[in-house]
mmCIF file of C-alpha atoms in Angstrom:
data_model
loop_
_atom_site.group_PDB
_atom_site.id
_atom_site.type_symbol
_atom_site.label_atom_id
_atom_site.label_comp_id
_atom_site.label_asym_id
_atom_site.label_seq_id
_atom_site.Cartn_x
_atom_site.Cartn_y
_atom_site.Cartn_z
ATOM 1 C CA MET A 23 142.568 132.123 -61.153
ATOM 2 C CA SER A 24 140.213 130.193 -63.419
ATOM 3 C CA GLN A 25 137.028 128.551 -62.184
ATOM 4 C CA ASN A 26 138.675 125.138 -62.372
ATOM 5 C CA GLN A 27 141.607 126.262 -60.202
ATOM 6 C CA ARG A 28 139.592 127.328 -57.166
ATOM 7 C CA PRO A 29 140.451 125.236 -54.067
ATOM 8 C CA GLU A 30 138.134 122.711 -52.469
ATOM 9 C CA PHE A 31 139.354 123.792 -49.036
ATOM 10 C CA PHE A 32 142.171 125.911 -47.640
ATOM 11 C CA GLU A 33 143.668 127.476 -44.506
ATOM 12 C CA LEU A 34 143.341 131.163 -43.620
ATOM 13 C CA GLN A 35 145.089 132.414 -40.500
ATOM 14 C CA ASN A 36 143.685 135.908 -40.775
ATOM 15 C CA GLY A 37 144.814 137.941 -37.763
ATOM 16 C CA SER A 38 145.818 136.486 -34.409
ATOM 17 C CA LYS A 39 144.221 133.956 -32.094
ATOM 18 C CA VAL A 40 141.888 135.636 -29.580
ATOM 19 C CA LYS A 41 141.413 134.819 -25.915
ATOM 20 C CA LEU A 42 139.173 131.771 -25.637
ATOM 21 C CA PRO A 43 136.720 131.065 -22.809
ATOM 22 C CA PHE A 44 139.186 128.663 -21.158
ATOM 23 C CA SER A 45 142.910 128.120 -20.817
ATOM 24 C CA ASP A 46 145.030 125.971 -23.124
ATOM 25 C CA THR A 47 145.452 123.556 -20.213
ATOM 26 C CA GLU A 48 141.679 123.198 -19.945
ATOM 27 C CA TYR A 49 141.314 122.360 -23.643
ATOM 28 C CA GLU A 50 144.216 119.896 -23.500
ATOM 29 C CA THR A 51 142.607 118.194 -20.495
ATOM 30 C CA ARG A 52 139.316 117.844 -22.352
ATOM 31 C CA LEU A 53 141.039 116.499 -25.453
ATOM 32 C CA GLY A 54 143.070 114.083 -23.330
ATOM 33 C CA LYS A 55 139.896 112.599 -21.820
ATOM 34 C CA LEU A 56 138.273 112.324 -25.241
ATOM 35 C CA ARG A 57 141.366 110.631 -26.708
ATOM 36 C CA ALA A 58 141.331 108.153 -23.831
ATOM 37 C CA LEU A 59 137.696 107.393 -24.668
ATOM 38 C CA MET A 60 138.628 106.992 -28.328
ATOM 39 C CA ALA A 61 141.410 104.545 -27.430
ATOM 40 C CA ASP A 62 139.092 102.536 -25.183
ATOM 41 C CA SER A 63 136.515 102.440 -27.983
ATOM 42 C CA ASP A 64 139.111 101.519 -30.637
ATOM 43 C CA VAL A 65 138.352 104.688 -32.617
ATOM 44 C CA ASP A 66 141.089 106.355 -34.692
ATOM 45 C CA ALA A 67 139.307 109.674 -35.281
ATOM 46 C CA MET A 68 136.357 111.493 -33.742
ATOM 47 C CA LEU A 69 134.025 113.501 -35.974
ATOM 48 C CA LEU A 70 132.136 116.003 -33.841
ATOM 49 C CA THR A 71 129.364 117.867 -35.655
ATOM 50 C CA SER A 72 127.154 119.480 -32.984
ATOM 51 C CA MET A 73 127.455 123.074 -31.819
ATOM 52 C CA HIS A 74 127.949 122.027 -28.210
ATOM 53 C CA ASN A 75 130.673 119.436 -28.697
ATOM 54 C CA ILE A 76 132.613 121.514 -31.219
ATOM 55 C CA ALA A 77 132.493 124.443 -28.787
ATOM 56 C CA TYR A 78 133.407 122.235 -25.839
ATOM 57 C CA TYR A 79 136.569 120.846 -27.442
ATOM 58 C CA SER A 80 137.688 123.798 -29.577
ATOM 59 C CA GLY A 81 136.065 126.942 -28.182
ATOM 60 C CA PHE A 82 134.447 127.722 -31.552
ATOM 61 C CA LEU A 83 130.652 128.083 -31.571
ATOM 62 C CA TYR A 84 129.420 127.954 -35.133
ATOM 63 C CA CYS A 85 126.411 129.494 -36.852
ATOM 64 C CA SER A 86 125.235 126.799 -39.246
ATOM 65 C CA PHE A 87 122.779 128.642 -41.506
ATOM 66 C CA GLY A 88 122.308 125.418 -43.471
ATOM 67 C CA ARG A 89 126.006 124.529 -43.701
ATOM 68 C CA PRO A 90 127.797 121.622 -41.959
ATOM 69 C CA TYR A 91 130.655 122.125 -39.480
ATOM 70 C CA ALA A 92 133.007 119.761 -37.713
ATOM 71 C CA CYS A 93 135.767 119.316 -35.213
ATOM 72 C CA VAL A 94 137.905 116.336 -36.181
ATOM 73 C CA ILE A 95 140.069 114.928 -33.419
ATOM 74 C CA THR A 96 142.810 112.339 -33.847
ATOM 75 C CA ALA A 97 145.606 111.217 -31.556
ATOM 76 C CA GLU A 98 147.704 114.202 -32.719
ATOM 77 C CA ARG A 99 145.349 116.840 -34.144
ATOM 78 C CA CYS A 100 142.300 118.929 -33.313
ATOM 79 C CA VAL A 101 140.930 120.552 -36.486
ATOM 80 C CA THR A 102 137.777 122.597 -36.905
ATOM 81 C CA VAL A 103 136.191 122.504 -40.366
ATOM 82 C CA SER A 104 134.239 125.640 -41.224
ATOM 83 C CA ALA A 105 132.460 127.252 -44.161
ATOM 84 C CA ASN A 106 134.134 129.927 -46.285
ATOM 85 C CA ILE A 107 131.379 132.398 -45.429
ATOM 86 C CA ASP A 108 132.914 132.755 -41.927
ATOM 87 C CA GLY A 109 136.348 133.845 -43.199
ATOM 88 C CA GLY A 110 139.136 133.643 -40.614
ATOM 89 C CA GLN A 111 136.922 133.970 -37.553
ATOM 90 C CA PRO A 112 136.744 130.213 -36.831
ATOM 91 C CA TRP A 113 140.550 129.981 -36.801
ATOM 92 C CA ARG A 114 140.847 132.992 -34.515
ATOM 93 C CA ARG A 115 138.321 131.513 -32.094
ATOM 94 C CA CYS A 116 139.370 127.873 -32.012
ATOM 95 C CA TYR A 117 141.913 125.875 -30.064
ATOM 96 C CA GLY A 118 143.960 124.026 -32.670
ATOM 97 C CA GLU A 119 143.853 124.055 -36.444
ATOM 98 C CA ASN A 120 141.180 125.152 -38.894
ATOM 99 C CA LEU A 121 140.270 124.164 -42.452
ATOM 100 C CA ILE A 122 137.877 126.232 -44.560
ATOM 101 C CA TYR A 123 135.815 124.464 -47.204
ATOM 102 C CA THR A 124 134.410 126.229 -50.257
ATOM 103 C CA ASP A 125 130.909 125.879 -51.690
ATOM 104 C CA TRP A 126 131.593 125.925 -55.420
ATOM 105 C CA LYS A 127 131.858 122.154 -55.564
ATOM 106 C CA ARG A 128 129.424 119.877 -53.767
ATOM 107 C CA ASN A 129 130.755 117.958 -50.732
ATOM 108 C CA ASN A 130 133.938 119.973 -50.281
ATOM 109 C CA TYR A 131 133.142 119.771 -46.567
ATOM 110 C CA TRP A 132 133.673 116.023 -46.682
ATOM 111 C CA ARG A 133 136.857 116.373 -48.701
ATOM 112 C CA ALA A 134 138.274 118.595 -45.975
ATOM 113 C CA VAL A 135 137.187 116.140 -43.272
ATOM 114 C CA LYS A 136 138.747 113.270 -45.182
ATOM 115 C CA THR A 137 142.203 114.875 -45.203
ATOM 116 C CA VAL A 138 142.176 114.947 -41.392
ATOM 117 C CA VAL A 139 140.651 111.510 -40.930
ATOM 118 C CA ALA A 140 143.188 110.237 -43.481
ATOM 119 C CA ASN A 141 143.700 106.466 -43.123
ATOM 120 C CA ALA A 142 141.522 105.922 -40.067
ATOM 121 C CA ARG A 143 140.036 102.459 -39.774
ATOM 122 C CA SER A 144 137.235 103.615 -37.489
ATOM 123 C CA VAL A 145 135.519 106.947 -36.872
ATOM 124 C CA GLY A 146 133.436 107.986 -33.891
ATOM 125 C CA ILE A 147 130.338 110.115 -34.481
ATOM 126 C CA GLU A 148 127.498 111.793 -32.584
ATOM 127 C CA GLY A 149 124.656 109.542 -33.645
ATOM 128 C CA ASP A 150 122.060 111.792 -32.052
ATOM 129 C CA HIS A 151 123.157 114.700 -34.249
ATOM 130 C CA MET A 152 123.751 112.983 -37.604
ATOM 131 C CA THR A 153 120.862 112.694 -40.054
ATOM 132 C CA LEU A 154 120.372 109.629 -42.237
ATOM 133 C CA ALA A 155 121.393 111.667 -45.294
ATOM 134 C CA THR A 156 124.601 112.832 -43.602
ATOM 135 C CA ARG A 157 125.367 109.297 -42.472
ATOM 136 C CA GLN A 158 125.110 108.123 -46.072
ATOM 137 C CA LEU A 159 127.405 110.930 -47.262
ATOM 138 C CA LEU A 160 129.967 109.919 -44.648
ATOM 139 C CA THR A 161 130.055 106.411 -46.097
ATOM 140 C CA ASP A 162 130.147 107.671 -49.673
ATOM 141 C CA MET A 163 132.957 110.168 -49.064
ATOM 142 C CA LEU A 164 135.156 108.455 -46.466
ATOM 143 C CA GLY A 165 134.975 104.965 -47.870
ATOM 144 C CA ALA A 166 135.234 101.721 -45.930
ATOM 145 C CA VAL A 167 135.570 103.007 -42.379
ATOM 146 C CA GLU A 168 133.852 101.536 -39.360
ATOM 147 C CA VAL A 169 131.520 104.083 -37.775
ATOM 148 C CA ARG A 170 130.805 104.000 -34.048
ATOM 149 C CA ASP A 171 128.285 106.140 -32.217
ATOM 150 C CA LEU A 172 129.925 107.600 -29.104
ATOM 151 C CA ASN A 173 127.405 110.344 -28.373
ATOM 152 C CA GLN A 174 126.347 108.974 -24.952
ATOM 153 C CA ALA A 175 129.924 108.553 -23.751
ATOM 154 C CA VAL A 176 130.936 112.008 -25.005
ATOM 155 C CA MET A 177 127.943 113.524 -23.221
ATOM 156 C CA GLY A 178 129.058 111.794 -20.036
ATOM 157 C CA LEU A 179 132.442 113.514 -20.259
ATOM 158 C CA ARG A 180 130.723 116.917 -20.334
ATOM 159 C CA MET A 181 128.544 116.247 -17.292
ATOM 160 C CA ILE A 182 131.412 116.683 -14.798
ATOM 161 C CA LYS A 183 132.471 120.340 -14.822
ATOM 162 C CA SER A 184 136.022 121.591 -14.317
ATOM 163 C CA ALA A 185 136.942 124.407 -11.935
ATOM 164 C CA GLU A 186 137.208 126.797 -14.903
ATOM 165 C CA GLU A 187 133.757 125.817 -16.117
ATOM 166 C CA VAL A 188 132.241 126.301 -12.666
ATOM 167 C CA GLU A 189 133.674 129.818 -12.465
ATOM 168 C CA LEU A 190 132.140 130.709 -15.838
ATOM 169 C CA ILE A 191 128.791 129.242 -14.794
ATOM 170 C CA LYS A 192 128.889 131.255 -11.557
ATOM 171 C CA GLY A 193 129.466 134.393 -13.614
ATOM 172 C CA GLY A 194 126.427 133.481 -15.676
ATOM 173 C CA ALA A 195 124.283 132.981 -12.580
ATOM 174 C CA ARG A 196 125.300 136.408 -11.245
ATOM 175 C CA THR A 197 124.405 137.901 -14.625
ATOM 176 C CA ALA A 198 121.003 136.183 -14.585
ATOM 177 C CA ASP A 199 120.303 137.780 -11.188
ATOM 178 C CA ILE A 200 121.166 141.222 -12.613
ATOM 179 C CA GLY A 201 118.728 140.630 -15.458
ATOM 180 C CA GLY A 202 116.104 139.605 -12.913
ATOM 181 C CA GLU A 203 116.543 142.817 -10.964
ATOM 182 C CA ALA A 204 116.135 144.886 -14.135
ATOM 183 C CA ILE A 205 112.941 142.997 -14.958
ATOM 184 C CA ARG A 206 111.550 143.448 -11.471
ATOM 185 C CA ASP A 207 112.183 147.192 -11.695
ATOM 186 C CA ALA A 208 110.424 147.408 -15.077
ATOM 187 C CA ILE A 209 107.177 145.683 -14.009
ATOM 188 C CA ARG A 210 104.228 148.102 -14.097
ATOM 189 C CA VAL A 211 100.556 147.828 -14.908
ATOM 190 C CA GLY A 212 100.173 148.700 -18.607
ATOM 191 C CA THR A 213 103.740 147.770 -19.559
ATOM 192 C CA ARG A 214 104.104 145.242 -22.389
ATOM 193 C CA GLU A 215 105.818 141.881 -21.881
ATOM 194 C CA ILE A 216 108.333 142.718 -24.612
ATOM 195 C CA ASP A 217 109.385 145.976 -22.927
ATOM 196 C CA VAL A 218 110.024 144.213 -19.618
ATOM 197 C CA ALA A 219 111.937 141.450 -21.406
ATOM 198 C CA MET A 220 114.159 143.931 -23.258
ATOM 199 C CA ALA A 221 115.103 145.620 -19.976
ATOM 200 C CA GLY A 222 116.358 142.315 -18.612
ATOM 201 C CA ARG A 223 118.189 141.348 -21.773
ATOM 202 C CA ASP A 224 119.928 144.712 -22.078
ATOM 203 C CA ALA A 225 121.077 144.576 -18.459
ATOM 204 C CA MET A 226 122.577 141.127 -18.956
ATOM 205 C CA GLU A 227 124.371 141.973 -22.187
ATOM 206 C CA LEU A 228 125.892 145.061 -20.586
ATOM 207 C CA GLU A 229 127.099 142.953 -17.667
ATOM 208 C CA ILE A 230 128.550 140.256 -19.942
ATOM 209 C CA SER A 231 130.400 142.885 -21.976
ATOM 210 C CA ARG A 232 131.809 144.333 -18.749
ATOM 211 C CA VAL A 233 132.870 141.113 -16.988
ATOM 212 C CA PHE A 234 133.649 138.958 -20.056
ATOM 213 C CA PRO A 235 134.992 141.488 -22.578
ATOM 214 C CA ASP A 236 136.723 138.812 -24.686
ATOM 215 C CA SER A 237 133.581 136.708 -25.183
ATOM 216 C CA GLU A 238 131.280 136.773 -28.175
ATOM 217 C CA LEU A 239 128.161 138.774 -27.376
ATOM 218 C CA ARG A 240 125.376 136.617 -28.720
ATOM 219 C CA ASP A 241 122.264 134.640 -27.860
ATOM 220 C CA SER A 242 121.311 135.985 -24.399
ATOM 221 C CA TRP A 243 117.529 136.229 -24.089
ATOM 222 C CA VAL A 244 114.566 136.690 -21.742
ATOM 223 C CA TRP A 245 111.157 135.038 -21.613
ATOM 224 C CA PHE A 246 108.860 137.261 -19.576
ATOM 225 C CA GLN A 247 105.316 135.917 -19.478
ATOM 226 C CA SER A 248 102.071 137.131 -17.902
ATOM 227 C CA GLY A 249 98.597 135.778 -17.258
ATOM 228 C CA LEU A 250 97.650 132.906 -19.539
ATOM 229 C CA ASN A 251 101.064 133.121 -21.208
ATOM 230 C CA THR A 252 102.667 131.645 -18.063
ATOM 231 C CA ASP A 253 101.168 128.195 -18.717
ATOM 232 C CA GLY A 254 104.230 127.017 -20.678
ATOM 233 C CA ALA A 255 107.820 127.375 -19.561
ATOM 234 C CA HIS A 256 109.039 128.178 -23.079
ATOM 235 C CA ASN A 257 106.220 130.405 -24.301
ATOM 236 C CA PRO A 258 107.508 133.344 -26.362
ATOM 237 C CA VAL A 259 107.251 136.966 -25.287
ATOM 238 C CA THR A 260 104.208 138.886 -26.523
ATOM 239 C CA THR A 261 103.005 142.491 -26.622
ATOM 240 C CA ARG A 262 100.355 141.823 -23.966
ATOM 241 C CA CYS A 263 100.109 144.628 -21.385
ATOM 242 C CA LEU A 264 100.345 143.744 -17.700
ATOM 243 C CA GLU A 265 97.189 143.991 -15.616
ATOM 244 C CA ALA A 266 96.581 144.202 -11.869
ATOM 245 C CA GLY A 267 96.305 140.701 -10.405
ATOM 246 C CA ASP A 268 98.421 139.054 -13.134
ATOM 247 C CA ILE A 269 100.622 136.079 -12.400
ATOM 248 C CA LEU A 270 104.070 136.640 -13.958
ATOM 249 C CA SER A 271 106.942 134.393 -14.954
ATOM 250 C CA LEU A 272 110.439 135.912 -15.009
ATOM 251 C CA ASN A 273 113.024 133.955 -17.011
ATOM 252 C CA THR A 274 116.531 135.315 -17.738
ATOM 253 C CA PHE A 275 119.055 133.396 -19.833
ATOM 254 C CA PRO A 276 122.513 134.921 -20.219
ATOM 255 C CA MET A 277 124.747 133.168 -22.741
ATOM 256 C CA ILE A 278 128.519 133.401 -22.238
ATOM 257 C CA SER A 279 130.670 131.636 -24.866
ATOM 258 C CA GLY A 280 127.962 129.031 -25.432
ATOM 259 C CA TYR A 281 127.394 128.457 -21.711
ATOM 260 C CA TYR A 282 123.792 128.819 -20.563
ATOM 261 C CA THR A 283 122.570 129.827 -17.130
ATOM 262 C CA ALA A 284 119.072 130.666 -15.981
ATOM 263 C CA LEU A 285 116.954 132.406 -13.383
ATOM 264 C CA GLU A 286 113.219 131.695 -13.218
ATOM 265 C CA ARG A 287 110.759 133.179 -10.731
ATOM 266 C CA THR A 288 107.022 133.512 -10.147
ATOM 267 C CA LEU A 289 105.729 137.015 -9.368
ATOM 268 C CA PHE A 290 102.350 138.725 -9.074
ATOM 269 C CA VAL A 291 101.188 142.230 -9.927
ATOM 270 C CA GLY A 292 99.422 143.087 -6.705
ATOM 271 C CA GLU A 293 98.270 140.727 -3.978
ATOM 272 C CA PRO A 294 97.327 137.259 -5.323
ATOM 273 C CA ASP A 295 94.020 135.668 -4.364
ATOM 274 C CA ALA A 296 93.970 132.930 -1.739
ATOM 275 C CA ALA A 297 93.923 130.044 -4.244
ATOM 276 C CA SER A 298 96.869 131.431 -6.196
ATOM 277 C CA LEU A 299 98.809 132.022 -3.008
ATOM 278 C CA GLU A 300 98.204 128.418 -1.926
ATOM 279 C CA ILE A 301 99.464 126.991 -5.233
ATOM 280 C CA TRP A 302 102.459 129.315 -5.247
ATOM 281 C CA GLN A 303 103.410 128.302 -1.720
ATOM 282 C CA ALA A 304 103.089 124.613 -2.598
ATOM 283 C CA ASN A 305 105.507 125.074 -5.482
ATOM 284 C CA VAL A 306 107.905 126.998 -3.225
ATOM 285 C CA ASP A 307 107.735 124.123 -0.705
ATOM 286 C CA ALA A 308 108.563 121.661 -3.491
ATOM 287 C CA HIS A 309 111.441 123.881 -4.578
ATOM 288 C CA GLU A 310 112.900 123.994 -1.079
ATOM 289 C CA LEU A 311 112.478 120.240 -0.647
ATOM 290 C CA GLY A 312 114.272 119.712 -3.955
ATOM 291 C CA LEU A 313 117.123 121.992 -2.936
ATOM 292 C CA SER A 314 117.611 119.937 0.229
ATOM 293 C CA LEU A 315 117.699 116.667 -1.733
ATOM 294 C CA ILE A 316 120.476 117.615 -4.174
ATOM 295 C CA LYS A 317 123.705 116.150 -2.792
ATOM 296 C CA PRO A 318 126.407 113.651 -3.797
ATOM 297 C CA GLY A 319 125.019 110.113 -3.904
ATOM 298 C CA ALA A 320 121.427 111.112 -4.587
ATOM 299 C CA THR A 321 119.843 109.795 -7.772
ATOM 300 C CA CYS A 322 117.879 111.832 -10.283
ATOM 301 C CA SER A 323 114.918 109.462 -10.053
ATOM 302 C CA GLY A 324 115.047 109.381 -6.255
ATOM 303 C CA ILE A 325 114.817 113.169 -6.047
ATOM 304 C CA CYS A 326 111.792 113.081 -8.361
ATOM 305 C CA TYR A 327 110.084 110.492 -6.174
ATOM 306 C CA GLU A 328 110.338 112.657 -3.069
ATOM 307 C CA ILE A 329 109.020 115.819 -4.757
ATOM 308 C CA ASN A 330 106.255 113.845 -6.465
ATOM 309 C CA ARG A 331 105.163 112.584 -3.058
ATOM 310 C CA LEU A 332 104.840 116.158 -1.747
ATOM 311 C CA PHE A 333 102.688 117.169 -4.725
ATOM 312 C CA GLU A 334 100.637 113.975 -4.445
ATOM 313 C CA GLU A 335 99.865 114.670 -0.780
ATOM 314 C CA ARG A 336 98.505 118.079 -1.802
ATOM 315 C CA ASN A 337 96.572 116.704 -4.789
ATOM 316 C CA LEU A 338 98.727 118.688 -7.221
ATOM 317 C CA LEU A 339 100.863 116.046 -8.930
ATOM 318 C CA GLN A 340 98.622 116.046 -12.006
ATOM 319 C CA TYR A 341 99.567 119.699 -12.575
ATOM 320 C CA ARG A 342 103.313 119.143 -12.637
ATOM 321 C CA SER A 343 104.682 120.276 -15.995
ATOM 322 C CA PHE A 344 108.135 118.683 -16.588
ATOM 323 C CA GLY A 345 111.234 117.247 -14.896
ATOM 324 C CA TYR A 346 112.575 118.961 -11.805
ATOM 325 C CA GLY A 347 115.950 120.088 -13.153
ATOM 326 C CA HIS A 348 118.831 119.493 -15.530
ATOM 327 C CA SER A 349 122.549 119.846 -16.074
ATOM 328 C CA PHE A 350 124.294 123.069 -17.089
ATOM 329 C CA GLY A 351 127.233 123.703 -19.408
ATOM 330 C CA VAL A 352 127.544 124.194 -23.167
ATOM 331 C CA LEU A 353 123.874 124.362 -24.049
ATOM 332 C CA SER A 354 121.119 126.662 -25.133
ATOM 333 C CA HIS A 355 117.464 126.309 -26.067
ATOM 334 C CA TYR A 356 118.543 124.908 -29.424
ATOM 335 C CA TYR A 357 121.634 122.814 -28.682
ATOM 336 C CA GLY A 358 123.480 120.843 -26.068
ATOM 337 C CA ARG A 359 121.051 119.084 -23.726
ATOM 338 C CA GLU A 360 122.898 116.748 -21.332
ATOM 339 C CA ALA A 361 120.053 114.263 -21.172
ATOM 340 C CA GLY A 362 121.830 111.870 -18.829
ATOM 341 C CA LEU A 363 121.611 114.414 -16.010
ATOM 342 C CA GLU A 364 117.968 115.426 -15.839
ATOM 343 C CA LEU A 365 115.857 115.120 -12.710
ATOM 344 C CA ARG A 366 113.257 112.753 -14.125
ATOM 345 C CA GLU A 367 111.700 109.467 -13.064
ATOM 346 C CA ASP A 368 113.363 107.507 -15.868
ATOM 347 C CA ILE A 369 116.936 108.666 -15.162
ATOM 348 C CA ASP A 370 118.913 106.939 -12.406
ATOM 349 C CA THR A 371 122.166 108.900 -12.715
ATOM 350 C CA VAL A 372 123.917 109.334 -9.360
ATOM 351 C CA LEU A 373 124.890 112.922 -8.517
ATOM 352 C CA GLU A 374 128.648 113.449 -8.186
ATOM 353 C CA PRO A 375 130.983 116.285 -7.210
ATOM 354 C CA GLY A 376 131.589 118.508 -10.234
ATOM 355 C CA MET A 377 128.037 118.273 -11.523
ATOM 356 C CA VAL A 378 125.955 121.437 -11.879
ATOM 357 C CA VAL A 379 122.182 121.049 -11.817
ATOM 358 C CA SER A 380 119.042 123.121 -11.446
ATOM 359 C CA MET A 381 116.052 122.684 -9.178
ATOM 360 C CA GLU A 382 112.990 123.997 -11.005
ATOM 361 C CA PRO A 383 109.558 122.603 -10.103
ATOM 362 C CA MET A 384 106.612 123.925 -12.102
ATOM 363 C CA LEU A 385 102.873 123.608 -11.616
ATOM 364 C CA THR A 386 100.438 124.661 -14.345
ATOM 365 C CA LEU A 387 96.723 124.987 -13.573
ATOM 366 C CA PRO A 388 94.503 125.625 -16.611
ATOM 367 C CA LEU A 389 91.921 128.361 -16.955
ATOM 368 C CA GLY A 390 88.749 127.683 -15.038
ATOM 369 C CA LEU A 391 90.492 126.352 -11.949
ATOM 370 C CA PRO A 392 91.185 128.438 -8.841
ATOM 371 C CA GLY A 393 94.785 129.689 -8.992
ATOM 372 C CA ALA A 394 95.062 129.215 -12.770
ATOM 373 C CA GLY A 395 98.509 129.913 -14.232
ATOM 374 C CA GLY A 396 102.055 128.618 -14.348
ATOM 375 C CA TYR A 397 104.202 128.665 -11.187
ATOM 376 C CA ARG A 398 107.949 128.099 -11.440
ATOM 377 C CA GLU A 399 111.072 128.689 -9.362
ATOM 378 C CA HIS A 400 114.607 127.884 -10.530
ATOM 379 C CA ASP A 401 117.987 127.815 -8.743
ATOM 380 C CA ILE A 402 121.374 126.478 -9.909
ATOM 381 C CA LEU A 403 123.470 124.282 -7.627
ATOM 382 C CA VAL A 404 127.140 123.286 -7.843
ATOM 383 C CA ILE A 405 127.830 119.906 -6.238
ATOM 384 C CA GLY A 406 131.145 119.809 -4.386
ATOM 385 C CA GLU A 407 133.005 117.159 -2.421
ATOM 386 C CA ASP A 408 131.769 118.373 0.966
ATOM 387 C CA ALA A 409 128.964 120.826 0.220
ATOM 388 C CA VAL A 410 126.419 121.938 -2.353
ATOM 389 C CA GLU A 411 126.537 125.614 -3.326
ATOM 390 C CA ASN A 412 123.433 127.439 -4.510
ATOM 391 C CA ILE A 413 124.757 130.086 -6.919
ATOM 392 C CA THR A 414 121.398 131.780 -7.568
ATOM 393 C CA GLY A 415 120.880 134.899 -5.457
ATOM 394 C CA PHE A 416 117.550 136.371 -6.606
ATOM 395 C CA PRO A 417 114.901 135.819 -3.889
ATOM 396 C CA TYR A 418 111.809 133.685 -4.421
ATOM 397 C CA GLY A 419 108.349 133.340 -2.959
ATOM 398 C CA PRO A 420 105.446 135.553 -1.867
ATOM 399 C CA GLU A 421 107.546 137.465 0.689
ATOM 400 C CA HIS A 422 109.697 138.948 -2.071
ATOM 401 C CA ASN A 423 107.932 138.844 -5.438
ATOM 402 C CA ILE A 424 104.554 140.530 -5.076
ATOM 403 C CA ILE A 425 104.894 143.788 -7.020
ATOM 404 C CA ALA A 426 102.671 146.683 -5.998
ATOM 405 C CA ALA A 427 99.982 147.266 -8.601
#
């Protein structure tokens, strides 16, 4: 084959399809709801480009590494578009078809997309994921098509979880608890944060490989923080050694086929001082109030108001760090936030059966104040028709999480 004969894109069905996270019926149901949205929005084709939406509709979770990916959905087809560097793996791990684009001619990605979009008059996009440069390339390569941003509506479809999704999320929550137990067992004065974190991560990955043997083993992580490093919820792990009297923050995050779950707990090495104990108990009280407020018909903003009032009465509201919870599903710390379902003052979404949300109040008191440090508890709740199920089992509070120095 000469250089001029190399293809712009091609198909490679290398091996057999593997077991995906969900059944064919589940993927067809998701695609059916998206196609109904497309019809209502007068869109002929949907161009999904984010990791979370491509994974949600096809089962394939890409690794970008500077290359674009897509899942193009029409009334008849669902086609992932992947880079040649991935070989046949995207086809094996996707529901539907796959096209592979090559990188020896610029914009072959768009040429592959164009063959699926074909003669579409209008194309739906994720406006929150598409850069200005990519938006211009779309126009240049696809021609005179009307482009409509459907990212908010597509996010809304993901916010209600199916029975299959809930079962996977429950498996993640159980795995997070196992990671928490491994962390608790590894806590000792003189032990480094990184060593404690690795114990939790290893325990979770072993559990995922045991219970979900067909899943990709990737992306599970732990943030274990101590002392000053607890002041931010997303502070990275360090090599700091634990000391007697330290406040600790345990955070386990198992990832199963792109689905994130979490466990977060406050602990102390040895008995905390009176001021720390008072702040910790206040945050536990807020956590328990929040758990009682999550139910069908409640609003995200209304829940915030009630917890804010508790903190205000105790003169602690100024130390609150972030919103009180968020949705779960296809997401990680670098993709997939379902921003319409966050427990914040500026979000009035009404909670419905099928939603899965966290309750996770956090207070951060800076150095120099009595009880300085970051205090955080985190449970996951599944909202049902008649009841709300807390699927987090690891205990919280001073009765359980003071570790002997």
